[in-house]
Coordinates of C-alpha atoms and ligand atoms in Angstrom, one line a residue:
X1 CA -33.4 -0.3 -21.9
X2 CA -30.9 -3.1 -21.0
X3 CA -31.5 -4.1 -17.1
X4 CA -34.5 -4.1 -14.8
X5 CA -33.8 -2.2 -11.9
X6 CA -34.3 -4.3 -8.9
X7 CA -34.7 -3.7 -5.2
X8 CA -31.1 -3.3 -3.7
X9 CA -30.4 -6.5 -2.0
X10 CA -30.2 -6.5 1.9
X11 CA -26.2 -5.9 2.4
X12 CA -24.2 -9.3 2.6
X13 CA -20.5 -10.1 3.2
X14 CA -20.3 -12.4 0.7
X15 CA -16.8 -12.0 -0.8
X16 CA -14.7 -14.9 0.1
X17 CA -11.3 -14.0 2.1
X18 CA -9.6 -14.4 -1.0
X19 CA -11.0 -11.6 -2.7
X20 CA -10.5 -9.2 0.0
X21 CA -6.9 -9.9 -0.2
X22 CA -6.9 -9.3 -4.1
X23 CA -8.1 -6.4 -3.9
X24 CA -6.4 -4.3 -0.9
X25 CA -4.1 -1.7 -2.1
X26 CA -5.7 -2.0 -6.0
X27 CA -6.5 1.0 -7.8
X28 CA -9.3 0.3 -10.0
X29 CA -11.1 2.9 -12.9
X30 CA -14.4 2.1 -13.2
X31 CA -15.9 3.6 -16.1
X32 CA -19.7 3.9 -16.0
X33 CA -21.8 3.9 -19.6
X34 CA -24.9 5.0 -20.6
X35 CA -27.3 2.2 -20.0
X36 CA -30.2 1.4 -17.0
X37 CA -27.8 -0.7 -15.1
X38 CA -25.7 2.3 -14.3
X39 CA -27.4 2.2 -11.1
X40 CA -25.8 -0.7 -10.3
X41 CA -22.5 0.8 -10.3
X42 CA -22.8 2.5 -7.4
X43 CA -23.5 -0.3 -5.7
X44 CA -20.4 -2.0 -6.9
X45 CA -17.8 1.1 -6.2
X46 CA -19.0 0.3 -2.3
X47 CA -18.2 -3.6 -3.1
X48 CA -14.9 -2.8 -4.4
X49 CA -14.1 -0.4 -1.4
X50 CA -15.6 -3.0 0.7
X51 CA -12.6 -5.2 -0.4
X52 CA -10.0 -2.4 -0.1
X53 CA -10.1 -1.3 -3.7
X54 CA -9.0 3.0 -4.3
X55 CA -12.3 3.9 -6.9
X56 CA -11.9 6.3 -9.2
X57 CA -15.1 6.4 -11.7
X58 CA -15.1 7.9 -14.7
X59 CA -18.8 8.3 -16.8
X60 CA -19.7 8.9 -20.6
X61 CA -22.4 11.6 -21.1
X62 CA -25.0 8.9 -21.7
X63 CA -24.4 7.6 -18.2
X64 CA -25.0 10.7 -16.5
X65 CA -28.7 10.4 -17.8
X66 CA -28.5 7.6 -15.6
X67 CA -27.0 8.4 -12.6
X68 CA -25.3 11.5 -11.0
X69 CA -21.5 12.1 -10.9
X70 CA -22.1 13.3 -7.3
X71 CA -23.6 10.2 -6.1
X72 CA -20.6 8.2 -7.7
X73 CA -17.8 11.1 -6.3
X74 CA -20.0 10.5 -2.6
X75 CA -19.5 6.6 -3.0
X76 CA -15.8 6.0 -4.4
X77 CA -14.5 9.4 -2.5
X78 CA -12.7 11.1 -5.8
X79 CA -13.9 13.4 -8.0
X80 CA -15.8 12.1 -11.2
X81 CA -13.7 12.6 -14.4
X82 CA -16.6 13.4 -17.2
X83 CA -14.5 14.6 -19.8
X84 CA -11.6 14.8 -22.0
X85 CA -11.2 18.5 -22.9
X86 CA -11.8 19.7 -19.3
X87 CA -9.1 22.3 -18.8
X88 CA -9.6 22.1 -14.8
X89 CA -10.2 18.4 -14.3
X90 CA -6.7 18.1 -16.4
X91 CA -5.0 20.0 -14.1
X92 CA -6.4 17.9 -10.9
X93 CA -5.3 14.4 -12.9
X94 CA -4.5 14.4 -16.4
X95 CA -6.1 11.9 -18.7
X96 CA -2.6 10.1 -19.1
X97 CA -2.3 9.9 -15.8
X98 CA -5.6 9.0 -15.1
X99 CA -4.9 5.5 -17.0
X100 CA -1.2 5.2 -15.9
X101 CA -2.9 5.3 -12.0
X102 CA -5.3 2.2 -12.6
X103 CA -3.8 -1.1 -11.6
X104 CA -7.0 -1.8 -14.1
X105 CA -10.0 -0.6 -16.0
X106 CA -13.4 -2.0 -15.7
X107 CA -16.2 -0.9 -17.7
X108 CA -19.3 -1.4 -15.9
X109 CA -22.1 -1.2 -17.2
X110 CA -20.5 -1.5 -20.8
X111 CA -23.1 -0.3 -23.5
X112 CA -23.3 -1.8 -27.2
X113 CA -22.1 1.7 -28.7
X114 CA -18.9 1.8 -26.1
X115 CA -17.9 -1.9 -26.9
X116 CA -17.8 -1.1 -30.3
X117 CA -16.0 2.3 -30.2
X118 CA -13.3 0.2 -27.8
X119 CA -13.2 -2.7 -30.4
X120 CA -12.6 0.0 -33.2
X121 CA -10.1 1.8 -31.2
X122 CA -11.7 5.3 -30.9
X123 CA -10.7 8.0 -28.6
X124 CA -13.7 10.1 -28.8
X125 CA -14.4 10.7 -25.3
X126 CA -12.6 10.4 -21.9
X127 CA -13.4 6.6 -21.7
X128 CA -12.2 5.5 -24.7
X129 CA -9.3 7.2 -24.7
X130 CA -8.1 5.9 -21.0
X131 CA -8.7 2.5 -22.6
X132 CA -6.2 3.4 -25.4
X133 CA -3.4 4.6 -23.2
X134 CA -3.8 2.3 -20.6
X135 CA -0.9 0.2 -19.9
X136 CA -3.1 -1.9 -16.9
X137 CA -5.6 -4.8 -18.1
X138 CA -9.3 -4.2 -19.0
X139 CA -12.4 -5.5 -18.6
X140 CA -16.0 -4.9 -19.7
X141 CA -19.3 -5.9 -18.4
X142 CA -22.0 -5.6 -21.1
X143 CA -25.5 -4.5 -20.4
X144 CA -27.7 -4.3 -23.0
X145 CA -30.9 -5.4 -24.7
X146 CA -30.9 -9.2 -25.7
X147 CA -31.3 -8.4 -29.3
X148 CA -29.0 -6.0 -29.3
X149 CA -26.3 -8.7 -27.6
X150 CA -27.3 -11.2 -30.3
X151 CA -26.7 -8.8 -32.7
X152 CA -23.9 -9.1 -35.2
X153 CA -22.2 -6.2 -35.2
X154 CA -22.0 -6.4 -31.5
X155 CA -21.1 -10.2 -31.2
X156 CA -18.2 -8.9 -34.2
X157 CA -17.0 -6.7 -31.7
X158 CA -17.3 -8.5 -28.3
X159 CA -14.9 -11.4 -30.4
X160 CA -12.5 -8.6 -31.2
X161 CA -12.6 -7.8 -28.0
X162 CA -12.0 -11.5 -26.3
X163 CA -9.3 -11.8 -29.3
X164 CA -7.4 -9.0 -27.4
X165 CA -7.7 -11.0 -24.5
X166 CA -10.5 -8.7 -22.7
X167 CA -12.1 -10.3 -19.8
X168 CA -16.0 -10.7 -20.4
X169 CA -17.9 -10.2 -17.5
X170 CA -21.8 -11.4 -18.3
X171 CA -24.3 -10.6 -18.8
X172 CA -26.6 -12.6 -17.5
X173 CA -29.8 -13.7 -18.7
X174 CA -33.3 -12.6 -17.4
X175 CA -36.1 -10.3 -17.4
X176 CA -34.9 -7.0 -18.7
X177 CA -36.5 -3.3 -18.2
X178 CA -38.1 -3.5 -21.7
X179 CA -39.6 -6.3 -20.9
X180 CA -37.5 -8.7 -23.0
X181 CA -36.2 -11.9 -21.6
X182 CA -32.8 -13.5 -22.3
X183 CA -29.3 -12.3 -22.3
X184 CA -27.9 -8.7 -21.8
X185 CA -28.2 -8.2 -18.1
X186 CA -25.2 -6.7 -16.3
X187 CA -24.5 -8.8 -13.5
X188 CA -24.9 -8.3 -10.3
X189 CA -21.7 -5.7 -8.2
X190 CA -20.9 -8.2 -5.9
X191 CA -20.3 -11.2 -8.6
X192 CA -18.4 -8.2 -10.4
X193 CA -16.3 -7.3 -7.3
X194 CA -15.5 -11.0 -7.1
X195 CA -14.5 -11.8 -10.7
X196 CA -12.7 -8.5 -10.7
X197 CA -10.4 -9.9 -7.6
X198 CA -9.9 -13.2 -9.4
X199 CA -8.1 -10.8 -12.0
X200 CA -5.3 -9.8 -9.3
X201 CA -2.9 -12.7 -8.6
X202 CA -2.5 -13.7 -5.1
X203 CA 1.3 -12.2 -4.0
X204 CA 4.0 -13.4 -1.2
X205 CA 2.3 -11.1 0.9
X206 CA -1.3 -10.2 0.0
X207 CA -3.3 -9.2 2.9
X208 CA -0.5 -9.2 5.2
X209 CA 0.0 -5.5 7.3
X210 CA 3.4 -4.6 7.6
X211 CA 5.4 -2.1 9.9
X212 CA 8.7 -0.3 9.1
X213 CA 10.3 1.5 11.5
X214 CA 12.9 3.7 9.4
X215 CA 15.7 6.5 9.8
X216 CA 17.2 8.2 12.6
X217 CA 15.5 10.1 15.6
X218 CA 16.4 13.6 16.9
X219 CA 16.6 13.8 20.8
X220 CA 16.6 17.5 21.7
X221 CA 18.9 19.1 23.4
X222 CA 16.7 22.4 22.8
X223 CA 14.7 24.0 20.5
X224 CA 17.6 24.3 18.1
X225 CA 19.7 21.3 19.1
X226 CA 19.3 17.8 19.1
X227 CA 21.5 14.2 19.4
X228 CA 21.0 12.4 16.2
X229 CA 23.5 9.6 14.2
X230 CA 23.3 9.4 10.2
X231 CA 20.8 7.0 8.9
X232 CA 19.6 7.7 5.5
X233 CA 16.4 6.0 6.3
X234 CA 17.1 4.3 2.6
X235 CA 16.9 0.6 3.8
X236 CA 13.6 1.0 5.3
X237 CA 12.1 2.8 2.7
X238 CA 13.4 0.0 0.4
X239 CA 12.1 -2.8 2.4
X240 CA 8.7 -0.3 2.4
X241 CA 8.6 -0.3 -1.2
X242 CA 9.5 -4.4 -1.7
X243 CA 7.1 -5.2 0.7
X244 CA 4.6 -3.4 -0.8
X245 CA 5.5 -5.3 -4.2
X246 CA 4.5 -8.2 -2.3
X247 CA 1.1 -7.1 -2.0
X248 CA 1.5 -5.8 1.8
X249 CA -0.1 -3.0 3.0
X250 CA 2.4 -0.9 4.5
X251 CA 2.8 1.8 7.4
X252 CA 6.3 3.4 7.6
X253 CA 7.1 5.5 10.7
X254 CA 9.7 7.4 10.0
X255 CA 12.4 9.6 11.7
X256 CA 13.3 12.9 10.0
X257 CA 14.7 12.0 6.6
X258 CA 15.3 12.9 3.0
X259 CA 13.2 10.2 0.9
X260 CA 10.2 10.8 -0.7
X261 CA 7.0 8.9 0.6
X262 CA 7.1 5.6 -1.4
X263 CA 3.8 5.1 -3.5
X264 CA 0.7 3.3 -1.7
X265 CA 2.5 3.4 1.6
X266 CA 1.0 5.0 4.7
X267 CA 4.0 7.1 6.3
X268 CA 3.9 8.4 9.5
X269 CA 6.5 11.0 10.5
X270 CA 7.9 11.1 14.0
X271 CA 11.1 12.8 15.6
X272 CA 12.4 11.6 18.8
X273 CA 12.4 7.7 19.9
X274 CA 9.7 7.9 22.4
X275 CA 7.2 9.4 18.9
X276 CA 8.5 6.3 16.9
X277 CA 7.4 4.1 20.3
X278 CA 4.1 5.3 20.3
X279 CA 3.6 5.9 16.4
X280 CA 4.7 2.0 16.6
X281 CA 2.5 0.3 19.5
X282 CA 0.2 2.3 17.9
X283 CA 0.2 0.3 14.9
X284 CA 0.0 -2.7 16.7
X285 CA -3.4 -4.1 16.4
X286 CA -3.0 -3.8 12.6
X287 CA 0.5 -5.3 12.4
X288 CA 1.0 -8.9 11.3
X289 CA 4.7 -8.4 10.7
X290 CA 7.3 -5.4 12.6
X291 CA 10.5 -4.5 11.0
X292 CA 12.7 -2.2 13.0
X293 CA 15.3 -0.6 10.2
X294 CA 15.4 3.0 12.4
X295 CA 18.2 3.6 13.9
X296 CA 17.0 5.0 17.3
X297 CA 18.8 6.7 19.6
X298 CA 19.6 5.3 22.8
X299 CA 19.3 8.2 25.3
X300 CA 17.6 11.4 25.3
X301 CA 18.4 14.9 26.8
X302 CA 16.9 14.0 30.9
X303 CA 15.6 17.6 30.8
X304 CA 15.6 19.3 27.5
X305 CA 15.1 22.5 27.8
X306 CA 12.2 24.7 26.3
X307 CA 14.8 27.9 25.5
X308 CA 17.7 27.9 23.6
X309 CA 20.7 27.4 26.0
X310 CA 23.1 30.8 26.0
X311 CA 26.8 30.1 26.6
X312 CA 27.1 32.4 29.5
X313 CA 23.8 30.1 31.0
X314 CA 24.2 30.2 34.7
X315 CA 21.7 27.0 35.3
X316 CA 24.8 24.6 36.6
X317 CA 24.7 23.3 32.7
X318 CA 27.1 24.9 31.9
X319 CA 30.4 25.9 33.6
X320 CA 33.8 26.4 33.4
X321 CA 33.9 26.0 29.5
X322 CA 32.0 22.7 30.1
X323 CA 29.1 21.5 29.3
X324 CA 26.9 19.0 31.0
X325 CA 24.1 17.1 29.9
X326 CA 22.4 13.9 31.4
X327 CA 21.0 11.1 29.0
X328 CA 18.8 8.4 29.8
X329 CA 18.0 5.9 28.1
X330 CA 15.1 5.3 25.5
X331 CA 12.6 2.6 25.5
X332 CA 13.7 -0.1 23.4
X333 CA 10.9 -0.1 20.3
X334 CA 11.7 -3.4 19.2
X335 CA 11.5 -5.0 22.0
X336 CA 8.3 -3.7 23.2
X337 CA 6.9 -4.8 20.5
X338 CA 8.3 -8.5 20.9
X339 CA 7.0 -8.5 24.4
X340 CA 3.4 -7.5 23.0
X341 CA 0.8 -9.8 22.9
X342 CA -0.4 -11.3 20.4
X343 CA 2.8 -10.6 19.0
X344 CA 3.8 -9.8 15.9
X345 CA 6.8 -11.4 13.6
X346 CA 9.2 -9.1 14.8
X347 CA 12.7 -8.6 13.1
X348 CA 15.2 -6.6 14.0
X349 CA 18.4 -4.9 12.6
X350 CA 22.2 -5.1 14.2
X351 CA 24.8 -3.1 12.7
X352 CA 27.8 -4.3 14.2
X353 CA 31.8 -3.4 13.8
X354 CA 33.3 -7.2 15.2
X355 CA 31.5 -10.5 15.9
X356 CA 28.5 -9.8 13.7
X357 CA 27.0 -13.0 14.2
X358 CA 27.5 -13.7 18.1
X359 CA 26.3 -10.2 19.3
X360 CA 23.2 -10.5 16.6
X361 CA 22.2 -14.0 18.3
X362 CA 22.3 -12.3 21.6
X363 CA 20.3 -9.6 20.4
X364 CA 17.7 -11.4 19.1
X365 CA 17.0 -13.9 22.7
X366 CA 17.3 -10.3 24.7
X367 CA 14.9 -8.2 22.3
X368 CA 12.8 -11.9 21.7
X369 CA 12.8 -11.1 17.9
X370 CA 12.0 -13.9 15.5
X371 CA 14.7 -12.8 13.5
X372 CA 17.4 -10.1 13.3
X373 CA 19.5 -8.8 10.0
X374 CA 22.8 -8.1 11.1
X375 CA 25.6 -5.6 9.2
X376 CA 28.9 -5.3 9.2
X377 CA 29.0 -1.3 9.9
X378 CA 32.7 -1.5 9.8
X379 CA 32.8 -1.9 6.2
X380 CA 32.7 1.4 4.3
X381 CA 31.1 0.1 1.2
X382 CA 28.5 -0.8 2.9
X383 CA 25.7 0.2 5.7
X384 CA 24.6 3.9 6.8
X385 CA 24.4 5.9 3.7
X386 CA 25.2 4.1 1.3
X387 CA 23.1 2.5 -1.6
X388 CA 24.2 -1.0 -0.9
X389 CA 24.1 -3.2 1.8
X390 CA 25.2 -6.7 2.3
X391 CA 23.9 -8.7 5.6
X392 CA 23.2 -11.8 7.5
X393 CA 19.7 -12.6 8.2
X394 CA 19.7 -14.8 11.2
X395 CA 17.0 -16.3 13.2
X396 CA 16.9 -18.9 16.2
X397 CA 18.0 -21.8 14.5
X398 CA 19.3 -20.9 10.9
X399 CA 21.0 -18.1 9.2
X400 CA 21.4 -17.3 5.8
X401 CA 23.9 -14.4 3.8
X402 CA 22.7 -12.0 1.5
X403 CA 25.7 -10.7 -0.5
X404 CA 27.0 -7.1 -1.5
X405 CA 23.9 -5.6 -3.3
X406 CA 21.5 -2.6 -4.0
X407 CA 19.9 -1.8 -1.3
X408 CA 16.7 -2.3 -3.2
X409 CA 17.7 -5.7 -4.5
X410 CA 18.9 -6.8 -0.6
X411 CA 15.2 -5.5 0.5
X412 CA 12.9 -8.0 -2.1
X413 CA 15.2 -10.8 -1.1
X414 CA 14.8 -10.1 2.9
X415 CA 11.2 -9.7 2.2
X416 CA 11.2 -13.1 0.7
X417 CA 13.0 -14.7 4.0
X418 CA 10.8 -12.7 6.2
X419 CA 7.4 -13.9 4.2
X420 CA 8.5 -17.4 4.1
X421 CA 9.6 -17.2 8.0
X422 CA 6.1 -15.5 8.7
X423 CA 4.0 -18.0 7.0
X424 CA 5.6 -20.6 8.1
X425 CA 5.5 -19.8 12.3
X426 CA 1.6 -19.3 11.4
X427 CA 1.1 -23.0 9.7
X428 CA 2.2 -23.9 12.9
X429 CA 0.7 -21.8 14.7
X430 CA -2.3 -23.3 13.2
Ligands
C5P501 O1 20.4 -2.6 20.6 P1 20.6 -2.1 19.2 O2 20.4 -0.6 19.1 O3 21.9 -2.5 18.6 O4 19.5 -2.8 18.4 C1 19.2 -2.5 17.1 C2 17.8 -2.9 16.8 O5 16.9 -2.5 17.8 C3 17.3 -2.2 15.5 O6 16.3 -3.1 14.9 C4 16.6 -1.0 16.1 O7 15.6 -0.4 15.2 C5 16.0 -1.5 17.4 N1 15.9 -0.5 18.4 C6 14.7 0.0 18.9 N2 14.6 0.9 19.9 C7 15.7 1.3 20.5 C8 17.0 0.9 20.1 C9 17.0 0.0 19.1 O8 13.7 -0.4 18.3 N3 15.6 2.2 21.5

């Protein structure tokens, strides 16, 4: 018996700001082994979750002696994956997949026998085959007896291991549940959680919450009609998915469009402009920075009607072969937001057809954006639908172009302005 169980320390918050921000948005396999300290791995899936981590455990039969997969499944919220040949389980998340999903794989506790089946590359059970296919970085803490750490064969395969360039976590020395005293301990979830965040690299934007308004809206006429324009939504799912590369944790509202949900980012689907205003100063209090790519309509139907409107309608909207609707206008998203306080960095989108830059400048001191990314919609290689995009970012006192490109490629390098025009109003904010 490697560990001594101990009485679970009083909670504590003891993970330094730094590690919370590593760890947001990370999706972390924690295989479990057989081995007393399995016990401690449900304390350190709540550590991880604590600092924002996505859990999903997987355990070799020898740790289920240990501990139950439904104490594990109740702590990380997914199921348990047990095993390799598991017809149903395969269907929920293949075994491929299973590793492709894992930004990394920590073993934890990591018995003698797994270390060496890992150091001799077997694939004899679901673990050890994850840690074959993976393509994400591993790491192992050991738990064990101290004779059985000091042992050759193991030290043999721990250096194979640390020649691969596997992170060693531990163990520690101390009193172990056979009585034994010296090294072999597992140590303790939250030092785990906190060498595990020290794996992730800070990013531009780790920590930071984003909002992304994105596509057009649909302002009913009735149940069947509506006034809509033709945004793709493409540009602010772009910017969704760079800003994410940052390390950002992005929410997306979204007007009716035809894009699939970018990976790891919280969409929230809306139709008319006054949804996206509410989906959007609802996401206030956990918005640091507000990008407005939608393409809102200005006015709505005054009274939209609850039936479909017949051509022969005799309600004074319709006469003489004419038709009559009264708009008024929308609340302007954007600049609610601006006006918000505290308020968040707020940048806003102009698509323009002459004197880009002069009408952008106004817009930005009427909305009070921070900054405003202004298109030439004039241009038919560019803009709406299309793929590419080129723009001027412009903000109170500076402006900078961003030439013909993807509109993938124009997205990581407005993130990079945005980032380093954030960061900087906050140092002196400071
Ligand atoms: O005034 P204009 O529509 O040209 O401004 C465009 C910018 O304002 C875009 O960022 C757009 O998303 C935002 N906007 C908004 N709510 C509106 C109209 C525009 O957020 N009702």
């Amino acid at each position: 018996m490697p560990d001594t169980p101990q009485q679970d320390s009083p909670q504590q918050n003891i993970a330094p700001p730094d590690s919370r921000l590593a760890l947001a948005n990370r999706r972390i396999v924690l295989g479990v082994t057989g081995g007393i300290a399995a016990y401690k791995s449900a304390e350190l899936i709540r550590r991880l979750k604590d600092l924002g981590a996505d859990v999903r455990v997987v355990m070799t039969p020898a740790a289920q002696e240990f501990i139950t997969p439904l104490t594990l499944q109740a702590l990380s919220g997914n199921p348990v994956h047990t095993t390799l040949l598991d017809t149903e389980a395969e269907a929920a998340m293949g075994h491929i997949e299973l590793a492709r999903w894992g930004d990394l794989i920590l073993v934890a506790p990591a018995s003698a026998d797994f270390l060496a089946r890992m150091a001799h590359g077997h694939g004899n059970d679901l673990l050890t085959t994850l840690c074959l296919a993976a393509r994400c970085p591993l790491a192992v803490a050991p738990a064990m007896n101290q004779a059985m750490w000091a042992s050759r064969s193991n030290q043999d395969n721990i250096a194979l291991l640390q020649a691969r360039g596997i992170p060693l976590f531990g163990p520690a020395a101390g009193e172990q549940a056979c009585g034994d005293v010296g090294p072999g301990r597992m140590l303790e979830p939250t030092e785990l959680a906190h060498l595990t965040a020290g794996l992730f690299p800070r990013q531009l934007l780790t920590g930071t919450r984003i909002t992304i308004t994105a596509g057009p809206t649909r302002e009913a006429i009735d149940p069947v009609r509506y006034i809509s324009n033709h945004s793709s939504g493409k540009m602010g799912f772009a910017l969704a998915e760079a800003a994410r590369d940052a390390g950002a944790q992005v929410t997306l509202i979204s007007g009716p469009v035809h894009l699939p949900t970018p990976d790891r980012v919280q969409r929230i689907d809306v139709v008319s402009a006054q949804d996206m205003y509410d989906a959007s100063l609802g996401a206030l209090k956990q918005t640091d920075i507000f990008i407005a790519t939608a393409a809102v309509a200005d006015f709505r139907v005054e009274n939209s009607r609850n039936q479909k409107i017949k051509k022969q309608d005799n309600s004074g909207t319709i006469q003489d072969g004419r038709m009559t609707l009264t708009l008024v206008e929308n609340p302007d998203i954007v600049a609610a937001v601006a006006s918000h306080s505290p308020k968040p960095f707020t940048v806003g989108f102009a698509a323009e057809t002459q004197d880009v830059e002069n009408y952008a400048r106004q817009k930005i001191a009427r909305k009070g954006l921070d900054m405003i990314v202004a298109n030439d919609v004039s241009r038919s290689d560019i803009g709406f639908n299309s793929d590419q995009n080129a723009v001027t970012v412009i903000w109170p006192d500076g402006q900078q172009a961003i030439d013909l490109a993807s509109k993938a490629q124009i997205a990581r390098d407005l993130v990079t302005l945005i980032a380093t025009h954030y960061q900087q109003q906050h140092k002196n904010a400071r």
